[in-house]
mmCIF file of N, CA and C in Angstrom:
data_model
loop_
_atom_site.group_PDB
_atom_site.id
_atom_site.type_symbol
_atom_site.label_atom_id
_atom_site.label_comp_id
_atom_site.label_asym_id
_atom_site.label_seq_id
_atom_site.Cartn_x
_atom_site.Cartn_y
_atom_site.Cartn_z
ATOM 1 N N UNK A 292 1.131 -0.860 0.038
ATOM 2 C CA UNK A 292 0.286 -0.066 -0.295
ATOM 3 C C UNK A 292 0.766 0.780 -0.393
ATOM 4 N N UNK A 293 -0.088 2.460 -0.861
ATOM 5 C CA UNK A 293 1.315 3.457 -0.514
ATOM 6 C C UNK A 293 0.479 4.671 0.197
ATOM 7 N N UNK A 294 0.928 5.652 0.769
ATOM 8 C CA UNK A 294 -0.170 6.902 1.724
ATOM 9 C C UNK A 294 -0.060 8.293 0.525
ATOM 10 N N UNK A 295 -0.722 8.475 -0.347
ATOM 11 C CA UNK A 295 -1.173 9.075 -1.611
ATOM 12 C C UNK A 295 -2.016 10.248 -0.837
ATOM 13 N N UNK A 296 -1.884 11.688 -1.809
ATOM 14 C CA UNK A 296 -0.986 11.737 -1.870
ATOM 15 C C UNK A 296 -0.095 12.611 -0.978
ATOM 16 N N UNK A 297 1.090 12.451 -1.463
ATOM 17 C CA UNK A 297 2.015 12.993 0.057
ATOM 18 C C UNK A 297 2.562 14.624 -0.829
ATOM 19 N N UNK A 298 2.624 14.989 0.553
ATOM 20 C CA UNK A 298 3.371 15.855 1.028
ATOM 21 C C UNK A 298 4.444 16.656 -0.368
ATOM 22 N N UNK A 299 4.146 17.927 -0.515
ATOM 23 C CA UNK A 299 5.126 18.371 -1.932
ATOM 24 C C UNK A 299 6.286 18.274 -0.377
ATOM 25 N N UNK A 300 7.495 17.345 -1.075
ATOM 26 C CA UNK A 300 9.001 16.910 -0.780
ATOM 27 C C UNK A 300 9.398 16.092 0.789
ATOM 28 N N UNK A 301 7.463 15.040 1.187
ATOM 29 C CA UNK A 301 7.640 14.417 2.214
ATOM 30 C C UNK A 301 7.696 12.863 1.081
ATOM 31 N N UNK A 302 8.356 12.213 1.947
ATOM 32 C CA UNK A 302 8.305 10.224 1.549
ATOM 33 C C UNK A 302 7.265 9.843 1.891
ATOM 34 N N UNK A 303 7.701 9.269 0.613
ATOM 35 C CA UNK A 303 6.234 8.361 0.040
ATOM 36 C C UNK A 303 6.402 7.035 1.532
ATOM 37 N N UNK A 304 5.640 6.198 1.821
ATOM 38 C CA UNK A 304 5.146 5.287 2.315
ATOM 39 C C UNK A 304 5.676 3.832 2.028
ATOM 40 N N UNK A 305 6.368 3.272 1.584
ATOM 41 C CA UNK A 305 5.816 1.854 0.823
ATOM 42 C C UNK A 305 5.956 0.516 1.434
ATOM 43 N N UNK A 306 5.114 -0.604 1.310
ATOM 44 C CA UNK A 306 4.761 -1.397 2.711
ATOM 45 C C UNK A 306 5.061 -2.426 1.877
ATOM 46 N N UNK A 307 6.651 -2.893 1.757
ATOM 47 C CA UNK A 307 7.523 -3.903 1.241
ATOM 48 C C UNK A 307 6.877 -5.563 0.792
ATOM 49 N N UNK A 308 7.037 -5.913 0.604
ATOM 50 C CA UNK A 308 6.548 -7.349 -0.061
ATOM 51 C C UNK A 308 7.710 -7.813 0.704
ATOM 52 N N UNK A 309 7.085 -9.397 2.611
ATOM 53 C CA UNK A 309 7.608 -9.584 3.156
ATOM 54 C C UNK A 309 7.773 -11.500 2.283
ATOM 55 N N UNK A 310 9.375 -11.990 2.794
ATOM 56 C CA UNK A 310 9.645 -13.117 1.921
ATOM 57 C C UNK A 310 8.267 -14.469 2.782
ATOM 58 N N UNK A 311 7.981 -15.068 2.049
ATOM 59 C CA UNK A 311 7.265 -15.974 3.339
ATOM 60 C C UNK A 311 7.813 -16.785 4.330
ATOM 61 N N UNK A 312 7.334 -16.510 5.729
ATOM 62 C CA UNK A 312 8.574 -17.487 6.255
ATOM 63 C C UNK A 312 7.207 -18.849 5.959
ATOM 64 N N UNK A 313 8.063 -20.341 6.409
ATOM 65 C CA UNK A 313 7.351 -21.188 7.435
ATOM 66 C C UNK A 313 7.885 -21.188 8.561
ATOM 67 N N UNK A 314 6.570 -21.932 8.942
ATOM 68 C CA UNK A 314 7.082 -22.762 10.429
ATOM 69 C C UNK A 314 8.121 -22.892 11.116
ATOM 70 N N UNK A 315 8.518 -23.914 12.064
ATOM 71 C CA UNK A 315 10.079 -23.638 12.264
ATOM 72 C C UNK A 315 9.801 -25.230 12.572
ATOM 73 N N UNK A 316 10.411 -26.308 12.369
ATOM 74 C CA UNK A 316 10.092 -27.205 13.073
ATOM 75 C C UNK A 316 10.314 -27.962 13.833
ATOM 76 N N UNK A 317 9.453 -28.739 14.388
ATOM 77 C CA UNK A 317 9.911 -29.245 16.088
ATOM 78 C C UNK A 317 10.742 -30.307 15.396
ATOM 79 N N UNK A 318 11.849 -30.731 17.012
ATOM 80 C CA UNK A 318 13.104 -31.463 16.099
ATOM 81 C C UNK A 318 12.933 -32.169 17.781
ATOM 82 N N UNK A 319 12.443 -33.482 18.052
ATOM 83 C CA UNK A 319 12.666 -34.313 19.153
ATOM 84 C C UNK A 319 14.244 -34.462 19.980
ATOM 85 N N UNK A 320 14.627 -35.034 20.805
ATOM 86 C CA UNK A 320 15.507 -35.214 21.566
ATOM 87 C C UNK A 320 16.543 -36.131 20.283
ATOM 88 N N UNK A 321 15.679 -37.583 20.382
ATOM 89 C CA UNK A 321 16.332 -38.295 18.826
ATOM 90 C C UNK A 321 16.370 -38.198 17.697
ATOM 91 N N UNK A 322 16.038 -36.358 17.403
ATOM 92 C CA UNK A 322 16.454 -36.593 16.378
ATOM 93 C C UNK A 322 17.754 -36.750 15.815
ATOM 94 N N UNK A 323 18.221 -37.099 14.415
ATOM 95 C CA UNK A 323 19.846 -37.098 13.744
ATOM 96 C C UNK A 323 20.271 -36.603 12.839
ATOM 97 N N UNK A 324 20.628 -35.683 12.100
ATOM 98 C CA UNK A 324 20.977 -35.804 11.311
ATOM 99 C C UNK A 324 21.697 -36.322 10.060
ATOM 100 N N UNK A 325 21.829 -35.553 9.006
ATOM 101 C CA UNK A 325 22.590 -37.164 8.364
ATOM 102 C C UNK A 325 23.454 -36.814 7.693
ATOM 103 N N UNK A 326 24.612 -35.787 8.508
ATOM 104 C CA UNK A 326 25.392 -35.324 7.675
ATOM 105 C C UNK A 326 25.863 -34.040 9.512
ATOM 106 N N UNK A 327 26.688 -34.007 9.902
ATOM 107 C CA UNK A 327 27.241 -32.007 10.499
ATOM 108 C C UNK A 327 28.446 -32.235 9.930
ATOM 109 N N UNK A 328 28.885 -30.541 9.334
ATOM 110 C CA UNK A 328 29.597 -30.392 9.692
ATOM 111 C C UNK A 328 30.556 -29.188 10.275
ATOM 112 N N UNK A 329 30.924 -29.677 10.964
ATOM 113 C CA UNK A 329 31.846 -28.663 11.986
ATOM 114 C C UNK A 329 32.716 -27.255 11.907
ATOM 115 N N UNK A 330 32.654 -25.811 11.429
ATOM 116 C CA UNK A 330 32.682 -24.957 10.871
ATOM 117 C C UNK A 330 34.588 -24.435 12.376
ATOM 118 N N UNK A 331 34.212 -24.489 13.327
ATOM 119 C CA UNK A 331 35.251 -23.793 14.538
ATOM 120 C C UNK A 331 36.377 -23.603 13.511
ATOM 121 N N UNK A 332 36.929 -22.935 13.132
ATOM 122 C CA UNK A 332 38.417 -22.598 13.223
ATOM 123 C C UNK A 332 38.614 -22.479 11.435
ATOM 124 N N UNK A 333 37.178 -22.540 10.893
ATOM 125 C CA UNK A 333 37.571 -21.950 9.505
ATOM 126 C C UNK A 333 37.553 -20.308 9.470
ATOM 127 N N UNK A 334 37.565 -19.903 8.373
ATOM 128 C CA UNK A 334 37.674 -18.334 7.805
ATOM 129 C C UNK A 334 36.003 -18.426 6.781
ATOM 130 N N UNK A 335 35.756 -17.398 6.796
ATOM 131 C CA UNK A 335 34.491 -17.458 6.383
ATOM 132 C C UNK A 335 34.472 -17.872 5.031
ATOM 133 N N UNK A 336 35.940 -17.476 4.441
ATOM 134 C CA UNK A 336 35.850 -18.237 2.683
ATOM 135 C C UNK A 336 35.593 -19.749 2.678
ATOM 136 N N UNK A 337 36.494 -20.268 3.746
ATOM 137 C CA UNK A 337 36.375 -21.691 3.822
ATOM 138 C C UNK A 337 35.193 -22.515 4.266
ATOM 139 N N UNK A 338 34.158 -21.741 5.023
ATOM 140 C CA UNK A 338 33.185 -21.796 5.452
ATOM 141 C C UNK A 338 31.593 -22.404 4.569
ATOM 142 N N UNK A 339 32.392 -21.109 4.068
ATOM 143 C CA UNK A 339 30.927 -21.143 2.714
ATOM 144 C C UNK A 339 31.574 -22.607 1.979
ATOM 145 N N UNK A 340 32.457 -22.585 1.082
ATOM 146 C CA UNK A 340 32.641 -23.413 0.374
ATOM 147 C C UNK A 340 32.914 -24.374 1.023
ATOM 148 N N UNK A 341 32.824 -24.787 2.048
ATOM 149 C CA UNK A 341 32.609 -26.173 2.675
ATOM 150 C C UNK A 341 31.367 -26.041 2.745
ATOM 151 N N UNK A 342 30.118 -25.612 2.987
ATOM 152 C CA UNK A 342 29.025 -25.739 2.851
ATOM 153 C C UNK A 342 28.455 -25.909 2.104
ATOM 154 N N UNK A 343 29.040 -24.923 0.880
ATOM 155 C CA UNK A 343 28.035 -25.009 -0.723
ATOM 156 C C UNK A 343 28.653 -26.510 -1.159
ATOM 157 N N UNK A 344 29.760 -27.795 -0.573
ATOM 158 C CA UNK A 344 30.267 -28.285 -1.393
ATOM 159 C C UNK A 344 28.964 -29.710 -0.501
ATOM 160 N N UNK A 345 28.864 -29.813 1.120
ATOM 161 C CA UNK A 345 27.797 -30.479 1.766
ATOM 162 C C UNK A 345 26.407 -30.262 1.018
ATOM 163 N N UNK A 346 25.787 -29.446 1.328
ATOM 164 C CA UNK A 346 24.737 -29.197 0.234
ATOM 165 C C UNK A 346 24.783 -29.562 -1.391
ATOM 166 N N UNK A 347 25.510 -29.368 -1.737
ATOM 167 C CA UNK A 347 25.903 -30.256 -3.093
ATOM 168 C C UNK A 347 25.490 -32.054 -2.254
ATOM 169 N N UNK A 348 26.499 -32.566 -2.172
ATOM 170 C CA UNK A 348 26.394 -33.890 -1.860
ATOM 171 C C UNK A 348 25.259 -34.183 -0.301
ATOM 172 N N UNK A 349 24.833 -33.358 -0.351
ATOM 173 C CA UNK A 349 23.273 -33.990 0.631
ATOM 174 C C UNK A 349 22.032 -34.302 -0.488
ATOM 175 N N UNK A 350 22.524 -33.524 -1.569
ATOM 176 C CA UNK A 350 21.331 -33.363 -2.556
ATOM 177 C C UNK A 350 21.301 -34.371 -2.983
ATOM 178 N N UNK A 351 22.871 -34.037 -3.658
ATOM 179 C CA UNK A 351 22.535 -35.877 -4.670
ATOM 180 C C UNK A 351 22.868 -37.344 -3.730
ATOM 181 N N UNK A 352 22.279 -37.162 -2.139
ATOM 182 C CA UNK A 352 22.517 -38.785 -2.332
ATOM 183 C C UNK A 352 21.051 -38.310 -1.478
ATOM 184 N N UNK A 353 20.665 -37.207 -1.537
ATOM 185 C CA UNK A 353 19.128 -37.330 -0.821
ATOM 186 C C UNK A 353 18.639 -37.730 0.303
ATOM 187 N N UNK A 354 19.706 -36.429 1.387
ATOM 188 C CA UNK A 354 19.629 -36.440 2.576
ATOM 189 C C UNK A 354 17.955 -36.013 2.644
ATOM 190 N N UNK A 355 18.200 -35.950 4.678
ATOM 191 C CA UNK A 355 16.887 -35.166 4.307
ATOM 192 C C UNK A 355 17.513 -33.576 5.333
ATOM 193 N N UNK A 356 18.084 -33.781 6.022
ATOM 194 C CA UNK A 356 18.605 -32.828 6.624
ATOM 195 C C UNK A 356 20.448 -32.951 7.199
ATOM 196 N N UNK A 357 21.094 -31.360 7.583
ATOM 197 C CA UNK A 357 22.231 -31.426 7.744
ATOM 198 C C UNK A 357 22.434 -30.793 9.104
ATOM 199 N N UNK A 358 23.257 -30.624 10.388
ATOM 200 C CA UNK A 358 23.642 -29.767 11.169
ATOM 201 C C UNK A 358 24.506 -28.996 10.295
ATOM 202 N N UNK A 359 25.200 -27.460 10.648
ATOM 203 C CA UNK A 359 26.131 -27.095 10.110
ATOM 204 C C UNK A 359 26.680 -26.926 11.527
ATOM 205 N N UNK A 360 27.638 -26.677 12.482
ATOM 206 C CA UNK A 360 28.119 -25.920 13.534
ATOM 207 C C UNK A 360 29.217 -24.706 13.164
ATOM 208 N N UNK A 361 28.784 -23.146 13.683
ATOM 209 C CA UNK A 361 28.962 -22.451 13.547
ATOM 210 C C UNK A 361 29.974 -21.927 14.495
ATOM 211 N N UNK A 362 29.196 -22.662 15.819
ATOM 212 C CA UNK A 362 30.111 -21.923 16.579
ATOM 213 C C UNK A 362 29.272 -20.770 17.498
ATOM 214 N N UNK A 363 29.514 -20.108 18.586
ATOM 215 C CA UNK A 363 28.406 -18.794 18.756
ATOM 216 C C UNK A 363 29.768 -17.790 19.029
ATOM 217 N N UNK A 364 30.782 -18.027 18.834
ATOM 218 C CA UNK A 364 31.566 -16.575 18.680
ATOM 219 C C UNK A 364 32.018 -15.977 19.881
ATOM 220 N N UNK A 365 32.484 -17.551 21.065
ATOM 221 C CA UNK A 365 31.856 -17.267 22.890
ATOM 222 C C UNK A 365 33.807 -16.495 23.019
ATOM 223 N N UNK A 366 34.780 -16.363 22.043
ATOM 224 C CA UNK A 366 36.094 -16.520 21.972
ATOM 225 C C UNK A 366 36.001 -14.947 20.737
ATOM 226 N N UNK A 367 35.025 -14.660 19.903
ATOM 227 C CA UNK A 367 35.428 -13.133 19.263
ATOM 228 C C UNK A 367 35.610 -11.822 19.615
ATOM 229 N N UNK A 368 35.436 -12.366 21.278
ATOM 230 C CA UNK A 368 35.597 -10.808 21.582
ATOM 231 C C UNK A 368 33.967 -9.943 21.485
ATOM 232 N N UNK A 369 34.067 -8.378 21.306
ATOM 233 C CA UNK A 369 33.484 -7.580 21.610
ATOM 234 C C UNK A 369 32.234 -8.151 19.784
ATOM 235 N N UNK A 370 32.977 -8.368 18.651
ATOM 236 C CA UNK A 370 32.034 -9.092 17.854
ATOM 237 C C UNK A 370 31.333 -9.480 17.477
ATOM 238 N N UNK A 371 31.465 -10.405 18.233
ATOM 239 C CA UNK A 371 30.685 -11.718 18.537
ATOM 240 C C UNK A 371 30.386 -12.726 17.539
ATOM 241 N N UNK A 372 30.062 -13.567 17.137
ATOM 242 C CA UNK A 372 29.411 -15.350 16.373
ATOM 243 C C UNK A 372 30.068 -14.431 14.486
ATOM 244 N N UNK A 373 30.639 -14.868 13.962
ATOM 245 C CA UNK A 373 30.848 -14.441 12.783
ATOM 246 C C UNK A 373 29.833 -15.390 11.733
ATOM 247 N N UNK A 374 30.681 -16.063 11.887
ATOM 248 C CA UNK A 374 30.644 -17.778 11.002
ATOM 249 C C UNK A 374 28.945 -18.134 10.719
ATOM 250 N N UNK A 375 27.817 -17.431 12.215
ATOM 251 C CA UNK A 375 26.541 -18.646 11.819
ATOM 252 C C UNK A 375 25.962 -17.515 11.174
ATOM 253 N N UNK A 376 26.725 -15.584 11.284
ATOM 254 C CA UNK A 376 26.091 -14.282 10.612
ATOM 255 C C UNK A 376 25.922 -15.276 8.612
ATOM 256 N N UNK A 377 27.248 -15.607 8.444
ATOM 257 C CA UNK A 377 27.666 -15.417 7.015
ATOM 258 C C UNK A 377 26.957 -16.456 6.235
ATOM 259 N N UNK A 378 26.650 -17.802 7.080
ATOM 260 C CA UNK A 378 26.482 -19.214 6.887
ATOM 261 C C UNK A 378 24.998 -18.961 6.748
ATOM 262 N N UNK A 379 24.003 -17.883 7.355
ATOM 263 C CA UNK A 379 23.425 -17.699 7.529
ATOM 264 C C UNK A 379 22.841 -16.731 6.566
ATOM 265 N N UNK A 380 23.451 -15.918 5.135
ATOM 266 C CA UNK A 380 23.794 -14.727 5.076
ATOM 267 C C UNK A 380 23.346 -15.590 3.723
ATOM 268 N N UNK A 381 24.265 -16.701 3.847
ATOM 269 C CA UNK A 381 24.822 -17.044 2.097
ATOM 270 C C UNK A 381 23.196 -18.258 2.190
ATOM 271 N N UNK A 382 22.574 -19.301 3.092
ATOM 272 C CA UNK A 382 22.226 -20.348 2.918
ATOM 273 C C UNK A 382 20.531 -19.130 2.108
ATOM 274 N N UNK A 383 20.591 -18.207 2.944
ATOM 275 C CA UNK A 383 19.097 -16.872 2.507
ATOM 276 C C UNK A 383 18.805 -17.034 0.813
ATOM 277 N N UNK A 384 20.789 -16.911 0.467
ATOM 278 C CA UNK A 384 20.635 -16.733 -1.190
ATOM 279 C C UNK A 384 20.759 -17.175 -1.714
ATOM 280 N N UNK A 385 21.452 -18.568 -1.231
ATOM 281 C CA UNK A 385 21.331 -19.912 -2.183
ATOM 282 C C UNK A 385 19.952 -20.311 -2.871
ATOM 283 N N UNK A 386 20.026 -20.137 -4.321
ATOM 284 C CA UNK A 386 19.786 -20.263 -5.190
ATOM 285 C C UNK A 386 20.518 -21.578 -6.543
ATOM 286 N N UNK A 387 19.210 -22.612 -5.831
ATOM 287 C CA UNK A 387 19.519 -24.175 -6.706
ATOM 288 C C UNK A 387 17.843 -24.571 -7.412
ATOM 289 N N UNK A 388 18.338 -25.888 -8.231
ATOM 290 C CA UNK A 388 17.189 -26.195 -8.227
ATOM 291 C C UNK A 388 15.600 -26.907 -7.221
ATOM 292 N N UNK A 389 16.622 -27.146 -5.444
ATOM 293 C CA UNK A 389 15.845 -27.936 -5.180
ATOM 294 C C UNK A 389 16.083 -26.820 -3.730
ATOM 295 N N UNK A 390 14.629 -26.654 -3.640
ATOM 296 C CA UNK A 390 14.256 -25.444 -2.379
ATOM 297 C C UNK A 390 15.069 -25.918 -0.651
ATOM 298 N N UNK A 391 15.856 -25.461 0.139
ATOM 299 C CA UNK A 391 16.205 -25.843 1.156
ATOM 300 C C UNK A 391 15.168 -24.884 2.584
ATOM 301 N N UNK A 392 15.069 -25.432 3.322
ATOM 302 C CA UNK A 392 14.269 -24.965 4.639
ATOM 303 C C UNK A 392 15.800 -24.593 5.265
ATOM 304 N N UNK A 393 15.800 -24.468 6.858
ATOM 305 C CA UNK A 393 17.073 -24.104 7.587
ATOM 306 C C UNK A 393 16.316 -22.568 8.427
ATOM 307 N N UNK A 394 16.874 -23.368 9.956
ATOM 308 C CA UNK A 394 15.893 -22.799 10.938
ATOM 309 C C UNK A 394 17.424 -22.648 11.859
ATOM 310 N N UNK A 395 17.376 -21.990 12.832
ATOM 311 C CA UNK A 395 18.420 -22.689 14.417
ATOM 312 C C UNK A 395 18.476 -22.970 14.865
ATOM 313 N N UNK A 396 19.051 -24.400 15.171
ATOM 314 C CA UNK A 396 19.038 -25.412 15.728
ATOM 315 C C UNK A 396 18.764 -26.242 17.725
ATOM 316 N N UNK A 397 17.523 -26.335 17.558
ATOM 317 C CA UNK A 397 17.590 -26.608 18.984
ATOM 318 C C UNK A 397 18.258 -26.559 20.375
ATOM 319 N N UNK A 398 18.354 -26.441 21.342
ATOM 320 C CA UNK A 398 19.255 -26.062 22.305
ATOM 321 C C UNK A 398 20.482 -27.115 22.081
ATOM 322 N N UNK A 399 19.587 -28.597 22.584
ATOM 323 C CA UNK A 399 20.433 -29.755 22.732
ATOM 324 C C UNK A 399 21.100 -29.881 21.094
ATOM 325 N N UNK A 400 21.173 -29.428 20.617
ATOM 326 C CA UNK A 400 22.075 -29.811 19.217
ATOM 327 C C UNK A 400 22.869 -28.391 18.369
ATOM 328 N N UNK A 401 23.070 -27.342 19.382
ATOM 329 C CA UNK A 401 23.802 -26.295 19.087
ATOM 330 C C UNK A 401 23.846 -25.287 19.488
ATOM 331 N N UNK A 402 21.907 -25.052 19.537
ATOM 332 C CA UNK A 402 20.641 -23.565 19.707
ATOM 333 C C UNK A 402 21.965 -22.074 18.107
ATOM 334 N N UNK A 403 21.837 -21.463 18.941
ATOM 335 C CA UNK A 403 22.346 -20.224 17.781
ATOM 336 C C UNK A 403 24.007 -20.477 17.291
ATOM 337 N N UNK A 404 24.504 -21.611 17.931
ATOM 338 C CA UNK A 404 25.760 -21.627 17.343
ATOM 339 C C UNK A 404 25.646 -22.958 16.438
ATOM 340 N N UNK A 405 24.143 -23.382 16.028
ATOM 341 C CA UNK A 405 24.638 -24.157 14.936
ATOM 342 C C UNK A 405 23.183 -24.351 13.969
ATOM 343 N N UNK A 406 22.709 -24.148 12.469
ATOM 344 C CA UNK A 406 22.310 -24.020 11.520
ATOM 345 C C UNK A 406 21.797 -25.670 11.050
ATOM 346 N N UNK A 407 20.224 -26.030 11.833
ATOM 347 C CA UNK A 407 19.436 -27.381 10.626
ATOM 348 C C UNK A 407 19.379 -26.856 9.282
ATOM 349 N N UNK A 408 19.610 -27.307 8.219
ATOM 350 C CA UNK A 408 19.464 -27.477 7.578
ATOM 351 C C UNK A 408 18.674 -28.606 7.289
ATOM 352 N N UNK A 409 17.167 -27.752 6.114
ATOM 353 C CA UNK A 409 15.829 -29.431 6.006
ATOM 354 C C UNK A 409 15.857 -29.092 3.403
ATOM 355 N N UNK A 410 15.689 -29.988 3.616
ATOM 356 C CA UNK A 410 15.525 -30.828 1.813
ATOM 357 C C UNK A 410 14.219 -31.890 1.603
#
């Protein structure tokens, strides 16, 4: 929607389309992902490269899910964890033939220090 007519030299407010979000998948304590990738100690580029490689493998081998451990950044001083943010943003922009869903892991699988990806 747009508020109009705008007054002279006043900004026009527009509602932007929001990306559809899917509800978070419920995970019970017996859940085991098909594969796990631990990114501790990796650079941003190394992390993205390894995530991309694992997703391609997961798709080709018909995995149901993978767990990506990014860490929480407890040793990263003021700036906090970097890899979780970088991987999350990369997953948001991931475009391939098959859609993927992802969410922060439940606390028993790493909480905000891990991302679960579903295929």
